[in-house]
Coordinates of C-alpha atoms in Angstrom, one line a residue:
Chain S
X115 CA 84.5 -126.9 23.7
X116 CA 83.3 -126.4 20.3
X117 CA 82.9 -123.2 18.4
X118 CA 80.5 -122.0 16.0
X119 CA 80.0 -124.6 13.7
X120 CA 79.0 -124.1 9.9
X121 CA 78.2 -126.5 7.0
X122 CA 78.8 -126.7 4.5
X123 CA 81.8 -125.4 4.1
X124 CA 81.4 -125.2 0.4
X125 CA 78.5 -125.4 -1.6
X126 CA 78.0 -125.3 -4.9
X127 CA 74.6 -124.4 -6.8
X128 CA 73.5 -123.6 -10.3
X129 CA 71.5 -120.6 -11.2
X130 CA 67.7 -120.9 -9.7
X131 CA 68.4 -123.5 -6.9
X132 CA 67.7 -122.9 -3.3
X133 CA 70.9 -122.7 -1.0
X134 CA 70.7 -123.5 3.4
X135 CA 73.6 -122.6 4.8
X136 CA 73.7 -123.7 8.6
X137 CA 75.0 -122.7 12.1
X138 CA 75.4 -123.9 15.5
X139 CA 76.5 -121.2 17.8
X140 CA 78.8 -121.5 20.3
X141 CA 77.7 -123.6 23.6
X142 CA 76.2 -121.1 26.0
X143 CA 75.6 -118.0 23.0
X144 CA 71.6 -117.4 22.3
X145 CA 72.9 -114.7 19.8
X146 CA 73.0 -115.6 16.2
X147 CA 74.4 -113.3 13.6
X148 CA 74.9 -114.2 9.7
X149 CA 77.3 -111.7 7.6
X150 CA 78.7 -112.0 4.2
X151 CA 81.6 -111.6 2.8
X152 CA 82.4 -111.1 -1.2
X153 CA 85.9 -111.3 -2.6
X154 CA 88.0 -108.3 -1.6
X155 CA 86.0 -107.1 0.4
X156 CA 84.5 -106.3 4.5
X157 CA 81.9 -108.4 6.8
X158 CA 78.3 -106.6 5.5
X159 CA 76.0 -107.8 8.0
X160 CA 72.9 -109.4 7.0
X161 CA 70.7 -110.3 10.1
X162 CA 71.0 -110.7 13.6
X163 CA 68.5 -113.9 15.5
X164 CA 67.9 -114.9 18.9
X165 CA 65.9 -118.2 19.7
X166 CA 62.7 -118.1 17.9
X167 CA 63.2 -114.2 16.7
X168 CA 64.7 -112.0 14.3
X169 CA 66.1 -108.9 16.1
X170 CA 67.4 -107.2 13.0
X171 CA 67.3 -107.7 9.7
X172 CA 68.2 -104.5 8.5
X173 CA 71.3 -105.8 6.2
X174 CA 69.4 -108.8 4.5
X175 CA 68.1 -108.8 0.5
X176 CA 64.3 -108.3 0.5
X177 CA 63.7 -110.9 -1.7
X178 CA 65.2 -114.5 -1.6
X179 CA 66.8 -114.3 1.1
X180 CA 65.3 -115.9 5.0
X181 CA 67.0 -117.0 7.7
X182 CA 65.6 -118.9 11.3
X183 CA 66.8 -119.6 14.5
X184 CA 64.2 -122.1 15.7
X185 CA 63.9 -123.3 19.4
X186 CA 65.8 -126.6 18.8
X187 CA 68.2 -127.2 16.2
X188 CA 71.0 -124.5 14.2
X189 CA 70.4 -121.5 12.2
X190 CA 69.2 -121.6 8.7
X191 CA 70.0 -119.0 6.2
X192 CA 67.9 -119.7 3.0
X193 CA 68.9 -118.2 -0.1
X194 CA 66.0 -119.1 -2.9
X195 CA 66.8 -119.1 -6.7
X196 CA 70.6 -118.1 -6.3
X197 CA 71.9 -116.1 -8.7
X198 CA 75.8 -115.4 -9.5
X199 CA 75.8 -112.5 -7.5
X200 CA 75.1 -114.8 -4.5
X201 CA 78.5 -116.6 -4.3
X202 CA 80.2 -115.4 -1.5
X203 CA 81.5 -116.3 2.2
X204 CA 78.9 -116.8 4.3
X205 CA 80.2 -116.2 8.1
X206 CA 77.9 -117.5 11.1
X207 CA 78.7 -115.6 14.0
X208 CA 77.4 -116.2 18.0
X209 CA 77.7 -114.1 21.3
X210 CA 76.8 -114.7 24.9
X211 CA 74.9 -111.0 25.2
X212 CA 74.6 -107.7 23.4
X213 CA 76.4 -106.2 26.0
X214 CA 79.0 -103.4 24.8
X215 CA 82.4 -105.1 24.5
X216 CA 80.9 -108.6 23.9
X217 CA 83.2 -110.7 21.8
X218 CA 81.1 -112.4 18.8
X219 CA 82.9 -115.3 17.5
X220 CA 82.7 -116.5 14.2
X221 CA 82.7 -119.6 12.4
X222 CA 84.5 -121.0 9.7
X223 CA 82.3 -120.3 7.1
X224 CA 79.7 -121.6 4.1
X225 CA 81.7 -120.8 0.7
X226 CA 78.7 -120.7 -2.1
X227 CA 79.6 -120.6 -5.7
X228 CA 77.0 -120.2 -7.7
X229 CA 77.8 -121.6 -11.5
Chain R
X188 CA 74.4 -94.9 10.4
X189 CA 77.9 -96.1 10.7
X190 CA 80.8 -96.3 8.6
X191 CA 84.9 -97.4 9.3
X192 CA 87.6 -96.2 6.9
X193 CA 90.4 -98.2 7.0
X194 CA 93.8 -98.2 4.2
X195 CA 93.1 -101.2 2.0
X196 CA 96.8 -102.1 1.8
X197 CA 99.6 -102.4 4.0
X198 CA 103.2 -103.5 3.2
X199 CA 106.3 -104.1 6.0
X200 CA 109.0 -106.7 6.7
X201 CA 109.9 -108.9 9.3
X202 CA 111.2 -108.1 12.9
X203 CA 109.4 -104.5 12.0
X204 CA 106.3 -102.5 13.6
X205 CA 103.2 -101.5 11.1
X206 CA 100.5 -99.3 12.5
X207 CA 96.7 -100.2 11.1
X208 CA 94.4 -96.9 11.4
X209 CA 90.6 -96.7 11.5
X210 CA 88.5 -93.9 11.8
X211 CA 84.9 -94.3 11.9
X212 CA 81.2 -92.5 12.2
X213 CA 78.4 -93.9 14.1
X214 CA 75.4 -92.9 15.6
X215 CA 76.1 -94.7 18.6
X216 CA 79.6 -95.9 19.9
X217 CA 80.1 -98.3 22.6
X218 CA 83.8 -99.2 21.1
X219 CA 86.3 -100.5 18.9
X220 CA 87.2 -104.1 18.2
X221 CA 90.1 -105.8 15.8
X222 CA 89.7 -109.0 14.1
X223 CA 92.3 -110.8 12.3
X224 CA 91.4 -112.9 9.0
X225 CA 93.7 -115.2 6.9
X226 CA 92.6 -116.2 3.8
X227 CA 90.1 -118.4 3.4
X228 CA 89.9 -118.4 7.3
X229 CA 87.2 -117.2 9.9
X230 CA 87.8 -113.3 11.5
X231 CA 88.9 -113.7 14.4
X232 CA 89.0 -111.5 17.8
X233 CA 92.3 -109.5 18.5
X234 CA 91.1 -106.8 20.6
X235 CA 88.4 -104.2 22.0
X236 CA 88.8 -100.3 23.3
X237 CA 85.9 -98.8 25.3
X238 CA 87.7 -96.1 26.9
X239 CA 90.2 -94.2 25.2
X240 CA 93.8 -95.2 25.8
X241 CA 96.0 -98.2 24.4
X242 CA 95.4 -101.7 25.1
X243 CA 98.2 -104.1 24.8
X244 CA 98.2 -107.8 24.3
X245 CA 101.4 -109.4 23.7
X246 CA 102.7 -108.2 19.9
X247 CA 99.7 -107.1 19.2
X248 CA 98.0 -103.4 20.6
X249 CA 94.8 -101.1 19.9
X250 CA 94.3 -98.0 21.0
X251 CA 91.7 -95.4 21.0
X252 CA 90.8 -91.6 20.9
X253 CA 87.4 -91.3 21.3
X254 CA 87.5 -87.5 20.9
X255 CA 89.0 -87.7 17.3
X256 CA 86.7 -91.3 16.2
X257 CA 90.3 -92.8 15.8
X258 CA 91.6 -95.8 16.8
X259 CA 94.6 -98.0 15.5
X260 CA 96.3 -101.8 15.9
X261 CA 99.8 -101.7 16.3
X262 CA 101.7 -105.1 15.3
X263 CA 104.9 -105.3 16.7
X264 CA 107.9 -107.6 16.2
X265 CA 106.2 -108.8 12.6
X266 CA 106.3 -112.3 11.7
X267 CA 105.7 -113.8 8.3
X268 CA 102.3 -115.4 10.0
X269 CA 100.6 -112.2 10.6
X270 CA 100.0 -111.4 6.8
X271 CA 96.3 -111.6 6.8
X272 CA 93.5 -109.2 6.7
X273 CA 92.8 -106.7 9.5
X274 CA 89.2 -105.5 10.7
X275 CA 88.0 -102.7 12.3
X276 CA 84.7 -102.8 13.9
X277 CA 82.2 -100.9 16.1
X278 CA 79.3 -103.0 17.8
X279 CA 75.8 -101.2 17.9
X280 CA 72.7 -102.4 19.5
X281 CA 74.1 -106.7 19.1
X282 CA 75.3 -106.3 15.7
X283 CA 78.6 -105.4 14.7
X284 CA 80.1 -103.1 11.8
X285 CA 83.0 -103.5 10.0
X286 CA 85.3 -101.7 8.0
X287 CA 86.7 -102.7 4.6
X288 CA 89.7 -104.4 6.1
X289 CA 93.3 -103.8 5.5
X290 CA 95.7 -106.6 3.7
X291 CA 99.0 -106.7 6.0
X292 CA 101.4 -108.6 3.6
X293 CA 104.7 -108.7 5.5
X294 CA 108.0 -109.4 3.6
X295 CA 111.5 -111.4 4.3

């Protein structure tokens, strides 16, 4: 009865690297949501996937940043040519539904530092 | 849009009761949900309000007015475990919005 399941768990990257930060949502959930978290502060949500599609990507960088859900495997976000401003927590999250009142459950976490 | 205000820091002791407010605009509301995070931890679900009134579950109770966009977590009993972080959020449309989060830091 596995969670949501993220790796790495930390990753380290120098300045102009590409970073892919991965997530298996929870067995039964077909709802993929990726937020990040900097120090101090809230969950800013970044993008929302469902098999195959991005729903919303309202809260995502324009540039650099891509994330997939494809029809077999986990969820990739893909940060290209990190800068410092990058390192944060990345938190996968997954839900059955979008019905109202549907618990999303989150995942441990990908921790990037970018040096 | 939608936005949470939440206090950023909250202080209490043991074997004490510490109330957690959040009031919030959004274009839509379908509800209010808690989420607990430690440090270095994933958030993690406490609780969720559609209709207004209080919710309780064990220690730990959320209630909700949706008349004045208020709602608040009530921690009762306090142990030295439940300093952590403590998120409002409103889902909308999937997605979910969070507040800033308040730091519960309880004391011997």
């Amino acid at each position: 009865n596995a969670g949501v399941m993220q790796n790495p768990r930390h990753l380290v990257r120098r300045r102009g690297q590409e970073a892919r930060l991965r997530c298996s949502p929870m067995k039964g959930h077909s709802h993929v949501y990726w937020y990040r978290q900097l120090p101090e502060e809230g969950l800013k949500f970044m993008v929302y996937l469902q098999k195959e599609n991005i729903i919303d990507e309202s809260g995502m960088p324009k540039e650099r940043f891509s994330a997939e859900f494809p029809k077999e495997g986990p969820s990739i976000l893909r940060i290209q040519q990190v800068v410092r401003g990058d390192s944060a927590a990345y938190f996968c999250a997954s839900s059955p539904g979008t019905e109202a009142g549907n618990t999303i459950y989150f995942g441990e976490g990908s921790w990037l530092t970018v040096v | 849009g939608q936005s949470l205000e939440q206090p950023s820091e909250v202080t209490a002791v043991e074997g004490a009761i510490v109330q957690i407010n959040c009031t919030y605009q959004t274009s839509g509301f379908y509800g209010l949900s808690w989420y607990q995070q430690h440090d270095g931890g994933a958030p993690t679900f406490l609780s969720y309000n559609a209709l207004d009134g209080l919710e309780e579950t064990g220690r730990f109770s959320s209630f909700l007015s949706r008349s004045d966009s208020y709602g608040y977590l009530l921690l009762q009993e306090l142990q030295m475990k439940d300093s952590a972080s403590y998120f409002c959020a409103v889902p909308n449309a999937g997605k979910s919005t969070f507040g800033d989060g308040t730091t519960l830091t309880v004391k011997p």
